PDB file of C-alpha atoms in Angstrom:
ATOM      1  CA  UNK A  20      46.989 -35.137  52.289  1.00 64.00           C
ATOM      2  CA  UNK A  21      45.275 -34.223  55.636  1.00 81.00           C
ATOM      3  CA  UNK A  22      45.103 -30.438  54.730  1.00 81.00           C
ATOM      4  CA  UNK A  23      43.839 -31.092  51.376  1.00 80.00           C
ATOM      5  CA  UNK A  24      41.253 -33.120  52.210  1.00 80.00           C
ATOM      6  CA  UNK A  25      39.533 -30.193  54.416  1.00 78.00           C
ATOM      7  CA  UNK A  26      40.138 -27.779  51.403  1.00 80.00           C
ATOM      8  CA  UNK A  27      38.247 -30.146  48.685  1.00 81.00           C
ATOM      9  CA  UNK A  28      35.434 -30.867  51.068  1.00 81.00           C
ATOM     10  CA  UNK A  29      35.385 -27.039  51.815  1.00 82.00           C
ATOM     11  CA  UNK A  30      35.517 -26.447  48.650  1.00 79.00           C
ATOM     12  CA  UNK A  31      32.361 -28.839  47.190  1.00 78.00           C
ATOM     13  CA  UNK A  32      30.219 -27.340  49.810  1.00 76.00           C
ATOM     14  CA  UNK A  33      30.307 -23.658  48.460  1.00 74.00           C
ATOM     15  CA  UNK A  34      30.067 -25.378  45.508  1.00 73.00           C
ATOM     16  CA  UNK A  35      26.887 -27.164  46.828  1.00 69.00           C
ATOM     17  CA  UNK A  36      25.364 -24.149  47.938  1.00 72.00           C
ATOM     18  CA  UNK A  37      25.813 -21.968  45.233  1.00 70.00           C
ATOM     19  CA  UNK A  38      24.423 -24.829  42.942  1.00 67.00           C
ATOM     20  CA  UNK A  39      21.620 -24.322  45.147  1.00 61.00           C
ATOM     21  CA  UNK A  40      20.993 -20.846  45.149  1.00 58.00           C
ATOM     22  CA  UNK A  41      21.393 -20.427  41.382  1.00 56.00           C
ATOM     23  CA  UNK A  42      18.848 -23.616  41.220  1.00 56.00           C
ATOM     24  CA  UNK A  43      16.335 -21.769  43.890  1.00 51.00           C
ATOM     25  CA  UNK A  44      16.324 -18.210  41.959  1.00 54.00           C
ATOM     26  CA  UNK A  45      15.980 -19.758  38.713  1.00 57.00           C
ATOM     27  CA  UNK A  46      12.494 -22.162  40.249  1.00 58.00           C
ATOM     28  CA  UNK A  47      11.205 -18.359  41.536  1.00 58.00           C
ATOM     29  CA  UNK A  48      12.198 -17.203  37.867  1.00 58.00           C
ATOM     30  CA  UNK A  49       9.936 -19.744  36.261  1.00 65.00           C
ATOM     31  CA  UNK A  50       6.884 -18.802  38.956  1.00 65.00           C
ATOM     32  CA  UNK A  51       7.420 -15.230  37.730  1.00 61.00           C
ATOM     33  CA  UNK A  52       6.922 -16.168  34.361  1.00 63.00           C
ATOM     34  CA  UNK A  53       4.367 -18.573  34.795  1.00 68.00           C
ATOM     35  CA  UNK A  54       1.512 -16.278  36.796  1.00 66.00           C
ATOM     36  CA  UNK A  55       3.113 -13.572  33.604  1.00 62.00           C
ATOM     37  CA  UNK A  56       1.740 -16.688  31.315  1.00 67.00           C
ATOM     38  CA  UNK A  57      -1.570 -16.962  33.183  1.00 68.00           C
ATOM     39  CA  UNK A  58      -2.537 -13.162  33.929  1.00 66.00           C
ATOM     40  CA  UNK A  59      -1.769 -12.857  29.786  1.00 67.00           C
ATOM     41  CA  UNK A  60      -3.958 -16.289  28.880  1.00 70.00           C
ATOM     42  CA  UNK A  61      -6.895 -14.503  31.425  1.00 69.00           C
ATOM     43  CA  UNK A  62      -6.611 -11.161  29.594  1.00 68.00           C
ATOM     44  CA  UNK A  63      -7.010 -12.680  26.278  1.00 71.00           C
ATOM     45  CA  UNK A  64     -10.169 -14.865  27.356  1.00 72.00           C
ATOM     46  CA  UNK A  65     -11.929 -11.328  27.932  1.00 71.00           C
ATOM     47  CA  UNK A  66     -10.947 -10.115  24.498  1.00 72.00           C
ATOM     48  CA  UNK A  67     -12.420 -12.822  22.521  1.00 72.00           C
ATOM     49  CA  UNK A  68     -15.468 -12.773  24.685  1.00 73.00           C
ATOM     50  CA  UNK A  69     -15.673  -9.399  24.099  1.00 72.00           C
ATOM     51  CA  UNK A  70     -15.355  -9.839  20.409  1.00 72.00           C
ATOM     52  CA  UNK A  71     -17.969 -12.545  19.798  1.00 71.00           C
ATOM     53  CA  UNK A  72     -20.341 -10.477  21.641  1.00 70.00           C
ATOM     54  CA  UNK A  73     -20.232  -7.883  19.536  1.00 71.00           C
ATOM     55  CA  UNK A  74     -19.676 -10.283  16.562  1.00 69.00           C
ATOM     56  CA  UNK A  75     -23.322 -11.525  18.007  1.00 70.00           C
ATOM     57  CA  UNK A  76     -24.295  -8.243  18.012  1.00 66.00           C
ATOM     58  CA  UNK A  77     -23.346  -7.612  14.340  1.00 66.00           C
ATOM     59  CA  UNK A  78     -25.520 -10.933  13.083  1.00 66.00           C
ATOM     60  CA  UNK A  79     -28.779  -9.632  14.637  1.00 63.00           C
ATOM     61  CA  UNK A  80     -28.418  -6.627  13.501  1.00 61.00           C
ATOM     62  CA  UNK A  81     -27.530  -7.834  10.101  1.00 60.00           C
ATOM     63  CA  UNK A  82     -30.365 -10.614  10.196  1.00 58.00           C
ATOM     64  CA  UNK A  83     -33.003  -9.051  11.573  1.00 58.00           C
ATOM     65  CA  UNK A  84     -35.329  -5.858  10.129  1.00 56.00           C
ATOM     66  CA  UNK A  85     -34.228  -3.133  12.488  1.00 55.00           C
ATOM     67  CA  UNK A  86     -37.825  -2.046  12.589  1.00 55.00           C
ATOM     68  CA  UNK A  87     -39.574  -5.421  14.121  1.00 56.00           C
ATOM     69  CA  UNK A  88     -36.410  -4.860  16.071  1.00 58.00           C
ATOM     70  CA  UNK A  89     -37.140  -5.415  20.163  1.00 60.00           C
ATOM     71  CA  UNK A  90     -34.508  -2.466  21.415  1.00 67.00           C
ATOM     72  CA  UNK A  91     -34.829  -3.722  25.316  1.00 69.00           C
ATOM     73  CA  UNK A  92     -32.217  -7.114  23.864  1.00 68.00           C
ATOM     74  CA  UNK A  93     -30.290  -4.153  21.714  1.00 69.00           C
ATOM     75  CA  UNK A  94     -29.910  -2.298  24.976  1.00 72.00           C
ATOM     76  CA  UNK A  95     -29.757  -5.078  27.530  1.00 73.00           C
ATOM     77  CA  UNK A  96     -26.303  -6.672  24.715  1.00 73.00           C
ATOM     78  CA  UNK A  97     -25.396  -2.559  25.178  1.00 73.00           C
ATOM     79  CA  UNK A  98     -25.113  -2.880  28.893  1.00 75.00           C
ATOM     80  CA  UNK A  99     -23.298  -5.807  28.658  1.00 74.00           C
ATOM     81  CA  UNK A 100     -21.061  -4.690  26.423  1.00 75.00           C
ATOM     82  CA  UNK A 101     -20.050  -2.114  28.621  1.00 74.00           C
ATOM     83  CA  UNK A 102     -19.837  -3.873  31.883  1.00 76.00           C
ATOM     84  CA  UNK A 103     -17.209  -5.758  29.821  1.00 74.00           C
ATOM     85  CA  UNK A 104     -15.484  -3.311  28.515  1.00 74.00           C
ATOM     86  CA  UNK A 105     -14.909  -1.060  31.585  1.00 74.00           C
ATOM     87  CA  UNK A 106     -13.885  -5.208  33.746  1.00 74.00           C
ATOM     88  CA  UNK A 107     -10.858  -5.197  30.887  1.00 72.00           C
ATOM     89  CA  UNK A 108      -8.056  -3.981  32.639  1.00 69.00           C
ATOM     90  CA  UNK A 109      -7.085  -0.859  30.953  1.00 66.00           C
ATOM     91  CA  UNK A 110      -3.315  -1.156  31.518  1.00 68.00           C
ATOM     92  CA  UNK A 111      -3.141  -4.748  29.894  1.00 71.00           C
ATOM     93  CA  UNK A 112      -4.748  -4.801  27.432  1.00 72.00           C
ATOM     94  CA  UNK A 113      -3.742  -3.759  24.217  1.00 73.00           C
ATOM     95  CA  UNK A 114      -3.658  -0.732  22.258  1.00 72.00           C
ATOM     96  CA  UNK A 115      -5.221  -3.167  18.889  1.00 75.00           C
ATOM     97  CA  UNK A 116      -7.691  -4.799  20.683  1.00 75.00           C
ATOM     98  CA  UNK A 117      -9.282  -0.684  21.404  1.00 73.00           C
ATOM     99  CA  UNK A 118      -8.770  -0.016  17.990  1.00 75.00           C
ATOM    100  CA  UNK A 119     -10.855  -3.312  16.616  1.00 75.00           C
ATOM    101  CA  UNK A 120     -13.679  -2.272  19.646  1.00 74.00           C
ATOM    102  CA  UNK A 121     -13.185   0.791  17.707  1.00 76.00           C
ATOM    103  CA  UNK A 122     -14.197  -0.122  14.102  1.00 76.00           C
ATOM    104  CA  UNK A 123     -16.985  -3.049  15.317  1.00 74.00           C
ATOM    105  CA  UNK A 124     -18.790   0.455  17.677  1.00 75.00           C
ATOM    106  CA  UNK A 125     -18.332   1.912  14.209  1.00 74.00           C
ATOM    107  CA  UNK A 126     -20.237  -0.342  11.978  1.00 71.00           C
ATOM    108  CA  UNK A 127     -22.992  -1.284  14.819  1.00 71.00           C
ATOM    109  CA  UNK A 128     -23.384   3.221  14.377  1.00 70.00           C
ATOM    110  CA  UNK A 129     -23.596   2.700  11.216  1.00 68.00           C
ATOM    111  CA  UNK A 130     -26.366   0.326  11.745  1.00 66.00           C
ATOM    112  CA  UNK A 131     -28.500   1.946  13.681  1.00 67.00           C
ATOM    113  CA  UNK A 132     -28.819   5.627  12.782  1.00 64.00           C
ATOM    114  CA  UNK A 133     -32.721   5.229  12.543  1.00 61.00           C
ATOM    115  CA  UNK A 134     -32.863   4.462  16.231  1.00 65.00           C
ATOM    116  CA  UNK A 135     -32.081   7.656  18.920  1.00 64.00           C
ATOM    117  CA  UNK A 136     -33.116   6.035  21.975  1.00 63.00           C
ATOM    118  CA  UNK A 137     -30.499   3.009  21.193  1.00 67.00           C
ATOM    119  CA  UNK A 138     -27.658   5.570  19.615  1.00 70.00           C
ATOM    120  CA  UNK A 139     -27.540   7.042  23.433  1.00 70.00           C
ATOM    121  CA  UNK A 140     -26.552   3.925  24.592  1.00 71.00           C
ATOM    122  CA  UNK A 141     -24.433   3.131  21.804  1.00 73.00           C
ATOM    123  CA  UNK A 142     -22.363   7.111  22.676  1.00 75.00           C
ATOM    124  CA  UNK A 143     -22.256   6.121  26.741  1.00 76.00           C
ATOM    125  CA  UNK A 144     -20.134   2.070  25.203  1.00 75.00           C
ATOM    126  CA  UNK A 145     -18.325   4.162  23.133  1.00 77.00           C
ATOM    127  CA  UNK A 146     -17.264   7.165  25.308  1.00 80.00           C
ATOM    128  CA  UNK A 147     -16.268   3.869  28.476  1.00 78.00           C
ATOM    129  CA  UNK A 148     -14.082   2.444  25.364  1.00 77.00           C
ATOM    130  CA  UNK A 149     -12.255   5.841  24.212  1.00 80.00           C
ATOM    131  CA  UNK A 150     -11.589   6.286  28.137  1.00 82.00           C
ATOM    132  CA  UNK A 151     -10.592   2.650  28.484  1.00 79.00           C
ATOM    133  CA  UNK A 152      -7.945   3.790  25.530  1.00 78.00           C
ATOM    134  CA  UNK A 153      -6.495   7.182  26.881  1.00 82.00           C
ATOM    135  CA  UNK A 154      -5.541   5.198  30.135  1.00 82.00           C
ATOM    136  CA  UNK A 155      -3.991   2.883  28.008  1.00 79.00           C
ATOM    137  CA  UNK A 156      -2.460   5.850  26.250  1.00 81.00           C
ATOM    138  CA  UNK A 157      -1.309   7.332  29.339  1.00 84.00           C
ATOM    139  CA  UNK A 158      -0.072   3.953  31.418  1.00 81.00           C
ATOM    140  CA  UNK A 159       2.480   3.653  28.474  1.00 81.00           C
ATOM    141  CA  UNK A 160       3.837   6.746  28.335  1.00 83.00           C
ATOM    142  CA  UNK A 161       3.948   6.791  32.228  1.00 84.00           C
ATOM    143  CA  UNK A 162       5.710   2.977  31.730  1.00 81.00           C
ATOM    144  CA  UNK A 163       8.456   4.255  28.109  1.00 81.00           C
ATOM    145  CA  UNK A 164       9.259   7.118  30.540  1.00 86.00           C
ATOM    146  CA  UNK A 165      10.475   4.683  33.371  1.00 85.00           C
ATOM    147  CA  UNK A 166      11.734   2.959  31.439  1.00 82.00           C
ATOM    148  CA  UNK A 167      14.212   5.191  30.049  1.00 84.00           C
ATOM    149  CA  UNK A 168      15.164   6.241  34.035  1.00 85.00           C
ATOM    150  CA  UNK A 169      16.110   2.242  34.517  1.00 80.00           C
ATOM    151  CA  UNK A 170      18.112   2.642  31.712  1.00 80.00           C
ATOM    152  CA  UNK A 171      19.816   5.208  32.882  1.00 82.00           C
ATOM    153  CA  UNK A 172      20.141   3.689  36.269  1.00 80.00           C
ATOM    154  CA  UNK A 173      21.884   0.760  34.920  1.00 78.00           C
ATOM    155  CA  UNK A 174      23.613   2.587  32.519  1.00 78.00           C
ATOM    156  CA  UNK A 175      25.627   4.558  35.836  1.00 78.00           C
ATOM    157  CA  UNK A 176      24.987   1.289  38.109  1.00 76.00           C
ATOM    158  CA  UNK A 177      27.863   0.830  40.040  1.00 76.00           C
ATOM    159  CA  UNK A 178      30.194  -0.901  42.500  1.00 74.00           C
ATOM    160  CA  UNK A 179      33.326  -2.205  43.800  1.00 76.00           C
ATOM    161  CA  UNK A 180      34.005  -5.039  41.575  1.00 79.00           C
ATOM    162  CA  UNK A 181      32.512  -6.138  38.421  1.00 77.00           C
ATOM    163  CA  UNK A 182      29.805  -8.352  40.078  1.00 76.00           C
ATOM    164  CA  UNK A 183      28.739  -5.950  42.382  1.00 77.00           C
ATOM    165  CA  UNK A 184      28.189  -3.470  39.885  1.00 76.00           C
ATOM    166  CA  UNK A 185      26.052  -6.795  37.420  1.00 78.00           C
ATOM    167  CA  UNK A 186      23.923  -6.963  41.559  1.00 78.00           C
ATOM    168  CA  UNK A 187      22.903  -3.568  41.242  1.00 76.00           C
ATOM    169  CA  UNK A 188      22.412  -3.741  36.929  1.00 76.00           C
ATOM    170  CA  UNK A 189      20.784  -6.964  37.978  1.00 79.00           C
ATOM    171  CA  UNK A 190      17.986  -5.511  40.824  1.00 80.00           C
ATOM    172  CA  UNK A 191      16.697  -2.378  38.309  1.00 78.00           C
ATOM    173  CA  UNK A 192      16.577  -5.072  35.769  1.00 78.00           C
ATOM    174  CA  UNK A 193      13.792  -7.226  38.379  1.00 79.00           C
ATOM    175  CA  UNK A 194      12.236  -3.464  38.974  1.00 79.00           C
ATOM    176  CA  UNK A 195      11.956  -3.351  34.918  1.00 79.00           C
ATOM    177  CA  UNK A 196      10.394  -6.992  34.831  1.00 78.00           C
ATOM    178  CA  UNK A 197       7.878  -6.388  37.578  1.00 79.00           C
ATOM    179  CA  UNK A 198       6.929  -2.873  36.028  1.00 78.00           C
ATOM    180  CA  UNK A 199       6.256  -5.096  32.921  1.00 77.00           C
ATOM    181  CA  UNK A 200       4.639  -7.223  34.280  1.00 75.00           C
ATOM    182  CA  UNK A 201       1.749  -4.915  35.716  1.00 76.00           C
ATOM    183  CA  UNK A 202       1.221  -3.523  32.434  1.00 73.00           C
ATOM    184  CA  UNK A 203       1.357  -6.899  30.834  1.00 71.00           C
ATOM    185  CA  UNK A 204       3.768  -5.951  28.221  1.00 69.00           C
ATOM    186  CA  UNK A 205       5.049  -9.198  26.920  1.00 62.00           C
ATOM    187  CA  UNK A 206       8.725  -9.753  28.172  1.00 55.00           C
ATOM    188  CA  UNK A 207      11.040 -11.916  26.501  1.00 57.00           C
ATOM    189  CA  UNK A 208      14.404 -13.436  28.550  1.00 54.00           C
ATOM    190  CA  UNK A 209      17.153 -15.678  27.646  1.00 51.00           C
ATOM    191  CA  UNK A 210      19.062 -17.332  30.359  1.00 49.00           C
ATOM    192  CA  UNK A 211      22.204 -17.462  28.519  1.00 44.00           C
TER     193      UNK A 211
END
């Protein structure tokens, strides 16, 4: 009876330790997910601010006579837009967002055909946007190669037991998760 009681206590202690370890791991994972969501929200806020500025700029151009319009004000707005676009993280901002900005820049360019000095400023803004878009494309291509490597590593992960193999695959998955997080990609996972 005494031996059975000792075995029961030992098993209970091990079960408690394992559950604490799993609890801590899930809490860490929740923290990482929350960090990812907050960084995504910050990027979206910045994108929305830029969209509002571009739309406001378009409204000004539509409502006012271009000959009477103050070029200093337009230059200032173009410079502000350029600075905001340059502050965007090229690795995290989506290509769709960059495409929307390009469309709006084309609209602005159409309205400012007669103003040569403003076209030069607009050209600088357009070049900045193109550079950011190319950086994002390059980052996504590099990420695609990395994820293919991760996929190969997961397939060839070895271990003495199935548990060791799963642990090795999990560490590769964690690396892939960090890589995706750095790129601002939305990663969904299943806990079941």
